[in-house]
Amino acid sequence: MRFSSTSDYIAGDDLTMAVNAAITLQRPLLVKGEPGTGKTELARQIAASLGVPIIEWGIKSTTRAQQGLYEYDAVSRLRDSQLGDARVEDVSNYIRKGKLWQAFETDERVVLLIDEIDKADIEFPNDLLQELDQMQFFVYETGATIRARHRPIVIITSNNEKDLPDAFLRRCFFHYIQFPDMDTLKSIVAVHFPDIKPTLLQTALTQFFEIRETPGLKKKPSTSEVLDWLKLLLAEDLSPEELRRDSGGALPKLHGALLKNEQDVHLFERLAFMARRQGR
């Protein structure tokens, strides 16, 4: 099984190599990068490229590792016992399977996405070490051991909001998705907007990279945000001339798609004010 770019996703040589290395080593692929650089979509496209299903486990700050294995609903069992329900005789009726269990019991190999692992408690990755390493876990309530029928392709994403434990990192193959350069970004845009005019695309992307490289910017706009911006530019039918800013500090057209906090908007307003003063 070898991953390659799809018609909907452009993967660079280094990313393609990382995915295939993780598949060969049968280790989880830990993918880091700026928010909006396509980490989650990568897992979906790996599944599409390999022709296998995907199981997605979105992590929140309250997510516990045990939830990925299973949860025992003792409250429901107690309530049913008080009502005389015969289901209480079989404890398995009150076991809710987690995403890892679902991935382990499938009849074919699947992609298992553990999305934004850095949102959870710092102990969360360590609590999954044995299960991801040995591809099995024990269900205490039933006495059963659940073993993976086929080792899933595990993709783990992180926005780098917190450091992950060394013991966990040691078991992963790591890749950092670099922000695409101009040529790669043009290829990505071509997938989504194949009919965009080259002059508009060149003007828009030149302006976009100028914005990203502005000193003092708190949050740099990402790949997903430039795609949203281009969609708006096309919807408004703006020409390259209308898109060009009068000065390097002026706010870009439809800037709300690119600048996502007031500090960055104020930064460009100050730059525009200074540029006007210097132009007098």
PDB file of N, CA and C in Angstrom, residues 117-172:
ATOM      1  N   ILE A 117      -4.367  15.876  18.875  1.00  0.00           N
ATOM      2  CA  ILE A 117      -4.070  15.184  20.126  1.00  0.00           C
ATOM      3  C   ILE A 117      -3.577  16.145  21.204  1.00  0.00           C
ATOM      4  N   ASP A 118      -3.018  17.286  20.797  1.00  0.00           N
ATOM      5  CA  ASP A 118      -2.483  18.228  21.778  1.00  0.00           C
ATOM      6  C   ASP A 118      -3.570  18.997  22.520  1.00  0.00           C
ATOM      7  N   LYS A 119      -4.836  18.816  22.148  1.00  0.00           N
ATOM      8  CA  LYS A 119      -5.917  19.449  22.893  1.00  0.00           C
ATOM      9  C   LYS A 119      -6.169  18.759  24.229  1.00  0.00           C
ATOM     10  N   ALA A 120      -5.835  17.483  24.305  1.00  0.00           N
ATOM     11  CA  ALA A 120      -6.146  16.686  25.490  1.00  0.00           C
ATOM     12  C   ALA A 120      -5.114  16.917  26.591  1.00  0.00           C
ATOM     13  N   ASP A 121      -5.371  16.319  27.746  1.00  0.00           N
ATOM     14  CA  ASP A 121      -4.455  16.362  28.881  1.00  0.00           C
ATOM     15  C   ASP A 121      -3.100  15.778  28.484  1.00  0.00           C
ATOM     16  N   ILE A 122      -2.045  16.227  29.142  1.00  0.00           N
ATOM     17  CA  ILE A 122      -0.683  15.812  28.802  1.00  0.00           C
ATOM     18  C   ILE A 122      -0.493  14.306  28.952  1.00  0.00           C
ATOM     19  N   GLU A 123      -1.274  13.655  29.816  1.00  0.00           N
ATOM     20  CA  GLU A 123      -1.136  12.213  30.009  1.00  0.00           C
ATOM     21  C   GLU A 123      -1.869  11.401  28.939  1.00  0.00           C
ATOM     22  N   PHE A 124      -2.693  12.049  28.147  1.00  0.00           N
ATOM     23  CA  PHE A 124      -3.479  11.336  27.139  1.00  0.00           C
ATOM     24  C   PHE A 124      -2.613  10.502  26.201  1.00  0.00           C
ATOM     25  N   PRO A 125      -1.555  11.055  25.596  1.00  0.00           N
ATOM     26  CA  PRO A 125      -0.741  10.227  24.683  1.00  0.00           C
ATOM     27  C   PRO A 125      -0.123   9.024  25.376  1.00  0.00           C
ATOM     28  N   ASN A 126       0.387   9.210  26.604  1.00  0.00           N
ATOM     29  CA  ASN A 126       1.004   8.090  27.320  1.00  0.00           C
ATOM     30  C   ASN A 126       0.007   6.990  27.628  1.00  0.00           C
ATOM     31  N   ASP A 127      -1.261   7.376  27.849  1.00  0.00           N
ATOM     32  CA  ASP A 127      -2.292   6.384  28.171  1.00  0.00           C
ATOM     33  C   ASP A 127      -2.628   5.494  26.982  1.00  0.00           C
ATOM     34  N   LEU A 128      -2.186   5.873  25.796  1.00  0.00           N
ATOM     35  CA  LEU A 128      -2.460   5.076  24.594  1.00  0.00           C
ATOM     36  C   LEU A 128      -1.228   4.323  24.088  1.00  0.00           C
ATOM     37  N   LEU A 129      -0.103   4.461  24.792  1.00  0.00           N
ATOM     38  CA  LEU A 129       1.153   3.883  24.307  1.00  0.00           C
ATOM     39  C   LEU A 129       1.036   2.386  24.049  1.00  0.00           C
ATOM     40  N   GLN A 130       0.579   1.647  25.052  1.00  0.00           N
ATOM     41  CA  GLN A 130       0.547   0.191  24.940  1.00  0.00           C
ATOM     42  C   GLN A 130      -0.421  -0.265  23.866  1.00  0.00           C
ATOM     43  N   GLU A 131      -1.598   0.375  23.816  1.00  0.00           N
ATOM     44  CA  GLU A 131      -2.612  -0.037  22.852  1.00  0.00           C
ATOM     45  C   GLU A 131      -2.155   0.195  21.412  1.00  0.00           C
ATOM     46  N   LEU A 132      -1.522   1.351  21.168  1.00  0.00           N
ATOM     47  CA  LEU A 132      -1.053   1.637  19.813  1.00  0.00           C
ATOM     48  C   LEU A 132       0.177   0.810  19.452  1.00  0.00           C
ATOM     49  N   ASP A 133       0.952   0.428  20.461  1.00  0.00           N
ATOM     50  CA  ASP A 133       2.162  -0.345  20.217  1.00  0.00           C
ATOM     51  C   ASP A 133       1.831  -1.827  19.994  1.00  0.00           C
ATOM     52  N   GLN A 134       1.010  -2.390  20.875  1.00  0.00           N
ATOM     53  CA  GLN A 134       0.713  -3.817  20.821  1.00  0.00           C
ATOM     54  C   GLN A 134      -0.552  -4.129  20.012  1.00  0.00           C
ATOM     55  N   MET A 135      -1.326  -3.093  19.678  1.00  0.00           N
ATOM     56  CA  MET A 135      -2.552  -3.264  18.915  1.00  0.00           C
ATOM     57  C   MET A 135      -3.509  -4.243  19.592  1.00  0.00           C
ATOM     58  N   GLN A 136      -3.649  -4.082  20.910  1.00  0.00           N
ATOM     59  CA  GLN A 136      -4.607  -4.865  21.657  1.00  0.00           C
ATOM     60  C   GLN A 136      -4.861  -4.191  23.005  1.00  0.00           C
ATOM     61  N   PHE A 137      -5.998  -4.526  23.620  1.00  0.00           N
ATOM     62  CA  PHE A 137      -6.293  -4.022  24.961  1.00  0.00           C
ATOM     63  C   PHE A 137      -7.252  -4.976  25.642  1.00  0.00           C
ATOM     64  N   PHE A 138      -7.345  -4.865  26.966  1.00  0.00           N
ATOM     65  CA  PHE A 138      -8.132  -5.777  27.793  1.00  0.00           C
ATOM     66  C   PHE A 138      -9.389  -5.071  28.275  1.00  0.00           C
ATOM     67  N   VAL A 139     -10.533  -5.763  28.179  1.00  0.00           N
ATOM     68  CA  VAL A 139     -11.806  -5.243  28.670  1.00  0.00           C
ATOM     69  C   VAL A 139     -12.072  -5.897  30.023  1.00  0.00           C
ATOM     70  N   TYR A 140     -11.921  -5.130  31.088  1.00  0.00           N
ATOM     71  CA  TYR A 140     -11.998  -5.691  32.436  1.00  0.00           C
ATOM     72  C   TYR A 140     -13.394  -6.216  32.763  1.00  0.00           C
ATOM     73  N   GLU A 141     -14.427  -5.555  32.266  1.00  0.00           N
ATOM     74  CA  GLU A 141     -15.794  -5.941  32.613  1.00  0.00           C
ATOM     75  C   GLU A 141     -16.192  -7.292  32.022  1.00  0.00           C
ATOM     76  N   THR A 142     -15.639  -7.641  30.870  1.00  0.00           N
ATOM     77  CA  THR A 142     -16.006  -8.905  30.214  1.00  0.00           C
ATOM     78  C   THR A 142     -14.874  -9.930  30.258  1.00  0.00           C
ATOM     79  N   GLY A 143     -13.661  -9.486  30.581  1.00  0.00           N
ATOM     80  CA  GLY A 143     -12.517 -10.389  30.599  1.00  0.00           C
ATOM     81  C   GLY A 143     -11.985 -10.720  29.219  1.00  0.00           C
ATOM     82  N   ALA A 144     -12.395  -9.968  28.206  1.00  0.00           N
ATOM     83  CA  ALA A 144     -11.975 -10.244  26.831  1.00  0.00           C
ATOM     84  C   ALA A 144     -10.782  -9.372  26.436  1.00  0.00           C
ATOM     85  N   THR A 145      -9.926  -9.913  25.607  1.00  0.00           N
ATOM     86  CA  THR A 145      -8.827  -9.144  25.022  1.00  0.00           C
ATOM     87  C   THR A 145      -9.185  -8.837  23.570  1.00  0.00           C
ATOM     88  N   ILE A 146      -9.184  -7.560  23.233  1.00  0.00           N
ATOM     89  CA  ILE A 146      -9.520  -7.129  21.873  1.00  0.00           C
ATOM     90  C   ILE A 146      -8.225  -6.912  21.103  1.00  0.00           C
ATOM     91  N   ARG A 147      -8.045  -7.706  20.058  1.00  0.00           N
ATOM     92  CA  ARG A 147      -6.834  -7.603  19.231  1.00  0.00           C
ATOM     93  C   ARG A 147      -7.206  -7.099  17.840  1.00  0.00           C
ATOM     94  N   ALA A 148      -6.318  -6.320  17.267  1.00  0.00           N
ATOM     95  CA  ALA A 148      -6.576  -5.787  15.929  1.00  0.00           C
ATOM     96  C   ALA A 148      -6.514  -6.912  14.899  1.00  0.00           C
ATOM     97  N   ARG A 149      -7.566  -7.033  14.102  1.00  0.00           N
ATOM     98  CA  ARG A 149      -7.543  -8.003  13.015  1.00  0.00           C
ATOM     99  C   ARG A 149      -6.562  -7.570  11.934  1.00  0.00           C
ATOM    100  N   HIS A 150      -6.532  -6.272  11.682  1.00  0.00           N
ATOM    101  CA  HIS A 150      -5.589  -5.677  10.734  1.00  0.00           C
ATOM    102  C   HIS A 150      -5.049  -4.402  11.376  1.00  0.00           C
ATOM    103  N   ARG A 151      -3.742  -4.232  11.382  1.00  0.00           N
ATOM    104  CA  ARG A 151      -3.157  -3.043  12.000  1.00  0.00           C
ATOM    105  C   ARG A 151      -3.587  -1.802  11.214  1.00  0.00           C
ATOM    106  N   PRO A 152      -4.304  -0.893  11.873  1.00  0.00           N
ATOM    107  CA  PRO A 152      -4.743   0.309  11.152  1.00  0.00           C
ATOM    108  C   PRO A 152      -3.577   1.243  10.849  1.00  0.00           C
ATOM    109  N   ILE A 153      -3.768   2.065   9.829  1.00  0.00           N
ATOM    110  CA  ILE A 153      -2.815   3.131   9.524  1.00  0.00           C
ATOM    111  C   ILE A 153      -3.200   4.314  10.398  1.00  0.00           C
ATOM    112  N   VAL A 154      -2.403   4.607  11.402  1.00  0.00           N
ATOM    113  CA  VAL A 154      -2.756   5.611  12.408  1.00  0.00           C
ATOM    114  C   VAL A 154      -2.129   6.956  12.039  1.00  0.00           C
ATOM    115  N   ILE A 155      -2.971   7.966  11.874  1.00  0.00           N
ATOM    116  CA  ILE A 155      -2.522   9.324  11.600  1.00  0.00           C
ATOM    117  C   ILE A 155      -2.902  10.184  12.798  1.00  0.00           C
ATOM    118  N   ILE A 156      -1.917  10.830  13.400  1.00  0.00           N
ATOM    119  CA  ILE A 156      -2.144  11.672  14.579  1.00  0.00           C
ATOM    120  C   ILE A 156      -1.756  13.096  14.227  1.00  0.00           C
ATOM    121  N   THR A 157      -2.661  14.037  14.429  1.00  0.00           N
ATOM    122  CA  THR A 157      -2.360  15.436  14.113  1.00  0.00           C
ATOM    123  C   THR A 157      -2.177  16.249  15.386  1.00  0.00           C
ATOM    124  N   SER A 158      -1.377  17.294  15.272  1.00  0.00           N
ATOM    125  CA  SER A 158      -1.129  18.194  16.396  1.00  0.00           C
ATOM    126  C   SER A 158      -0.881  19.595  15.852  1.00  0.00           C
ATOM    127  N   ASN A 159      -1.458  20.588  16.535  1.00  0.00           N
ATOM    128  CA  ASN A 159      -1.207  21.988  16.179  1.00  0.00           C
ATOM    129  C   ASN A 159      -0.039  22.576  16.958  1.00  0.00           C
ATOM    130  N   ASN A 160       0.691  21.706  17.666  1.00  0.00           N
ATOM    131  CA  ASN A 160       1.888  22.127  18.398  1.00  0.00           C
ATOM    132  C   ASN A 160       1.558  23.073  19.552  1.00  0.00           C
ATOM    133  N   GLU A 161       0.364  22.925  20.134  1.00  0.00           N
ATOM    134  CA  GLU A 161      -0.023  23.798  21.231  1.00  0.00           C
ATOM    135  C   GLU A 161       0.638  23.399  22.539  1.00  0.00           C
ATOM    136  N   LYS A 162       1.061  22.150  22.641  1.00  0.00           N
ATOM    137  CA  LYS A 162       1.794  21.697  23.820  1.00  0.00           C
ATOM    138  C   LYS A 162       2.742  20.574  23.416  1.00  0.00           C
ATOM    139  N   ASP A 163       3.805  20.389  24.217  1.00  0.00           N
ATOM    140  CA  ASP A 163       4.774  19.331  23.940  1.00  0.00           C
ATOM    141  C   ASP A 163       4.168  17.967  24.253  1.00  0.00           C
ATOM    142  N   LEU A 164       4.518  16.980  23.442  1.00  0.00           N
ATOM    143  CA  LEU A 164       4.057  15.614  23.664  1.00  0.00           C
ATOM    144  C   LEU A 164       5.153  14.816  24.358  1.00  0.00           C
ATOM    145  N   PRO A 165       4.794  13.802  25.145  1.00  0.00           N
ATOM    146  CA  PRO A 165       5.793  13.037  25.912  1.00  0.00           C
ATOM    147  C   PRO A 165       6.807  12.342  25.004  1.00  0.00           C
ATOM    148  N   ASP A 166       8.051  12.263  25.485  1.00  0.00           N
ATOM    149  CA  ASP A 166       9.122  11.637  24.703  1.00  0.00           C
ATOM    150  C   ASP A 166       8.817  10.174  24.388  1.00  0.00           C
ATOM    151  N   ALA A 167       8.242   9.459  25.358  1.00  0.00           N
ATOM    152  CA  ALA A 167       7.948   8.038  25.147  1.00  0.00           C
ATOM    153  C   ALA A 167       6.943   7.857  24.010  1.00  0.00           C
ATOM    154  N   PHE A 168       6.032   8.792  23.894  1.00  0.00           N
ATOM    155  CA  PHE A 168       5.047   8.735  22.810  1.00  0.00           C
ATOM    156  C   PHE A 168       5.704   9.081  21.481  1.00  0.00           C
ATOM    157  N   LEU A 169       6.523  10.139  21.469  1.00  0.00           N
ATOM    158  CA  LEU A 169       7.191  10.557  20.238  1.00  0.00           C
ATOM    159  C   LEU A 169       8.093   9.461  19.688  1.00  0.00           C
ATOM    160  N   ARG A 170       8.711   8.710  20.594  1.00  0.00           N
ATOM    161  CA  ARG A 170       9.637   7.659  20.168  1.00  0.00           C
ATOM    162  C   ARG A 170       8.933   6.585  19.340  1.00  0.00           C
ATOM    163  N   ARG A 171       7.645   6.408  19.548  1.00  0.00           N
ATOM    164  CA  ARG A 171       6.908   5.358  18.865  1.00  0.00           C
ATOM    165  C   ARG A 171       6.271   5.839  17.567  1.00  0.00           C
ATOM    166  N   CYS A 172       6.446   7.113  17.233  1.00  0.00           N
ATOM    167  CA  CYS A 172       5.803   7.677  16.042  1.00  0.00           C
ATOM    168  C   CYS A 172       6.830   7.991  14.960  1.00  0.00           C
TER     169      CYS A 172
END
